[in-house]
C-alpha positions in Angstrom: 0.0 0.0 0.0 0.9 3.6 -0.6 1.0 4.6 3.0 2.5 1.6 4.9 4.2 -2.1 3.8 4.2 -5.0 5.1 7.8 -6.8 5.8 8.5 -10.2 6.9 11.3 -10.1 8.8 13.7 -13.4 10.1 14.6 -14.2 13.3 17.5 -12.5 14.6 19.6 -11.5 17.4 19.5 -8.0 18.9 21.2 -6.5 21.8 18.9 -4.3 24.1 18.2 -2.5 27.1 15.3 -1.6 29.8 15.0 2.1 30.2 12.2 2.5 33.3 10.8 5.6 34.7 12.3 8.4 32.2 11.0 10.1 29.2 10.7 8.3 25.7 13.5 11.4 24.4 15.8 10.5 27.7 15.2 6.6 27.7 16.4 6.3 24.1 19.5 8.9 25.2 20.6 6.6 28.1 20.0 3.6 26.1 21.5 4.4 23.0 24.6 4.9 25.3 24.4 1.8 26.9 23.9 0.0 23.8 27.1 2.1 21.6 29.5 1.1 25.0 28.3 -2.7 24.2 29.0 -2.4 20.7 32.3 -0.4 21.3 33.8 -3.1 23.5 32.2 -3.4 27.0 31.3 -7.0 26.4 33.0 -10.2 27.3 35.5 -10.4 24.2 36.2 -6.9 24.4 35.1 -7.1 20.4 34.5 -4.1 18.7 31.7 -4.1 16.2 29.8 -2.1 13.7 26.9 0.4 14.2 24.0 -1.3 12.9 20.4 0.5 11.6 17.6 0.4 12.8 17.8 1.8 16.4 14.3 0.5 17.7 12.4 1.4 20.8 9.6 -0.8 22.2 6.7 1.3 23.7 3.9 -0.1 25.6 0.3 1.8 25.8 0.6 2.9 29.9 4.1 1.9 30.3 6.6 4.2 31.3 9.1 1.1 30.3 11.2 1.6 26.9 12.8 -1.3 25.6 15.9 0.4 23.2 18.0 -2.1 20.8 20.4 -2.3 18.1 20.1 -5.0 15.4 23.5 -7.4 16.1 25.5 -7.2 12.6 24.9 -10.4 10.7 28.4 -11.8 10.9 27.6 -11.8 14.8 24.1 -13.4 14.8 25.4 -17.1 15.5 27.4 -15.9 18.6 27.2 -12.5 19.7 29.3 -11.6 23.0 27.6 -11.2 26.0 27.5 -8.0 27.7 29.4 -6.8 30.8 26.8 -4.3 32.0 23.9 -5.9 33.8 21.2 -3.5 31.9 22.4 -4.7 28.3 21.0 -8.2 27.0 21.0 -10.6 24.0 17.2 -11.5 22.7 16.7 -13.3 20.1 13.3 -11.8 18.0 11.3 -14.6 16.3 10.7 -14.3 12.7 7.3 -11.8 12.1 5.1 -9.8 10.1 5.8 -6.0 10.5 3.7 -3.5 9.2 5.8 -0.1 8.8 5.3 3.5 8.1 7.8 5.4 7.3 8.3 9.2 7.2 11.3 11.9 7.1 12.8 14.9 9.2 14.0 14.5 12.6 11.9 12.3 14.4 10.3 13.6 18.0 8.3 11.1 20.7 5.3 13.5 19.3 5.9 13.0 15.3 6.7 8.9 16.1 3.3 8.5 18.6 1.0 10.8 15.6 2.5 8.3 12.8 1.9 5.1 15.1 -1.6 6.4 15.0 -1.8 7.1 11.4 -0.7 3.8 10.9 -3.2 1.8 13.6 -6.1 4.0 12.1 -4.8 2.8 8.2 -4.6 -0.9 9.8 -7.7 -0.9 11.4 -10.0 0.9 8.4 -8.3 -2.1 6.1 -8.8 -5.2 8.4 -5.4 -6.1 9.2 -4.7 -7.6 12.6 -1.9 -6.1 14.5 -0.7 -5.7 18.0 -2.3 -2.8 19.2 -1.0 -2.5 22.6 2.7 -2.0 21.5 4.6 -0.4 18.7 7.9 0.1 17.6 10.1 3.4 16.7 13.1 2.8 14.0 15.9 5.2 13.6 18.2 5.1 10.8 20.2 8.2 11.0 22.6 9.2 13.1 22.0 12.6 14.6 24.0 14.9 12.7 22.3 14.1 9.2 20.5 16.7 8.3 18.8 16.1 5.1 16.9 12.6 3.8 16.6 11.3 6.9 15.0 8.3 7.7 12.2 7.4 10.5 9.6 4.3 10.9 6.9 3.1 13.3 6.1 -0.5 13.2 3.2 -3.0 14.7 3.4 -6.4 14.6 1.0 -8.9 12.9 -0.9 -11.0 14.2 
């Protein structure tokens, strides 16, 4: 469709974090840290590894809990070291159907909560079954592109 896809996406490995009792805008700060430190070195093997897209945040309706993550690059997936920092963890995401929406500028917890909308309206008007409860935000930019940048929201199928 014109105004969202739908993606299937394998099972993977990401590396995450639980962010509880902060803003979205400060939970993804603190846990993109967390997460860049993991990725930098501050894991068991003391193994550098690449930045990888998308940066994702989990938000729950009435749940001050953000779940941030960064996708493990693929020649890491059979055996990504574990962390050294309690808060940072390895989950493994089973293979799903993602409905995305994706949209430009520089993304705000306002402009990703208005498009999650847009999309659960589109979804809803069209018959699709999706989580409603939860979405995602994706991130593909790092902060100091200015121009083309690149934002989504997903749901999941159900």
């Amino acid at each position: 469709a014109k105004d969202y896809e739908l993606r299937q996406y394998e099972t993977a490995k990401w590396v995450s974090t639980i962010i509880r009792g902060e803003t979205q805008k400060e939970a993804m700060r603190q846990g993109f840290w967390k997460l860049f430190h993991y990725i930098q070195g501050k894991n068991e093997k003391e193994m550098k590894m690449d930045m990888t897209v998308p940066v994702t945040c989990l938000i729950k309706s009435g749940c001050a809990d953000f779940k941030i993550s960064f996708f493990v690059p693929f020649e890491h997936q059979d055996s990504p070291p574990q962390p050294t920092d309690s808060d940072v963890f390895i989950e493994e995401r089973k293979a799903a159907g993602i409905f995305v929406r994706s949209f430009g500028g520089f993304a705000s917890p306002e402009k990703y909560a208005e498009e999650a909308e847009v999309l659960a309206r589109i979804l809803r008007n069209r018959g699709q079954p999706f989580h409603e409860d939860y979405f995602c935000t994706a991130g593909y930019d790092s902060p100091f592109k200015l121009f083309n940048r690149h934002n989504e929201v997903w749901y999941f199928k159900k």
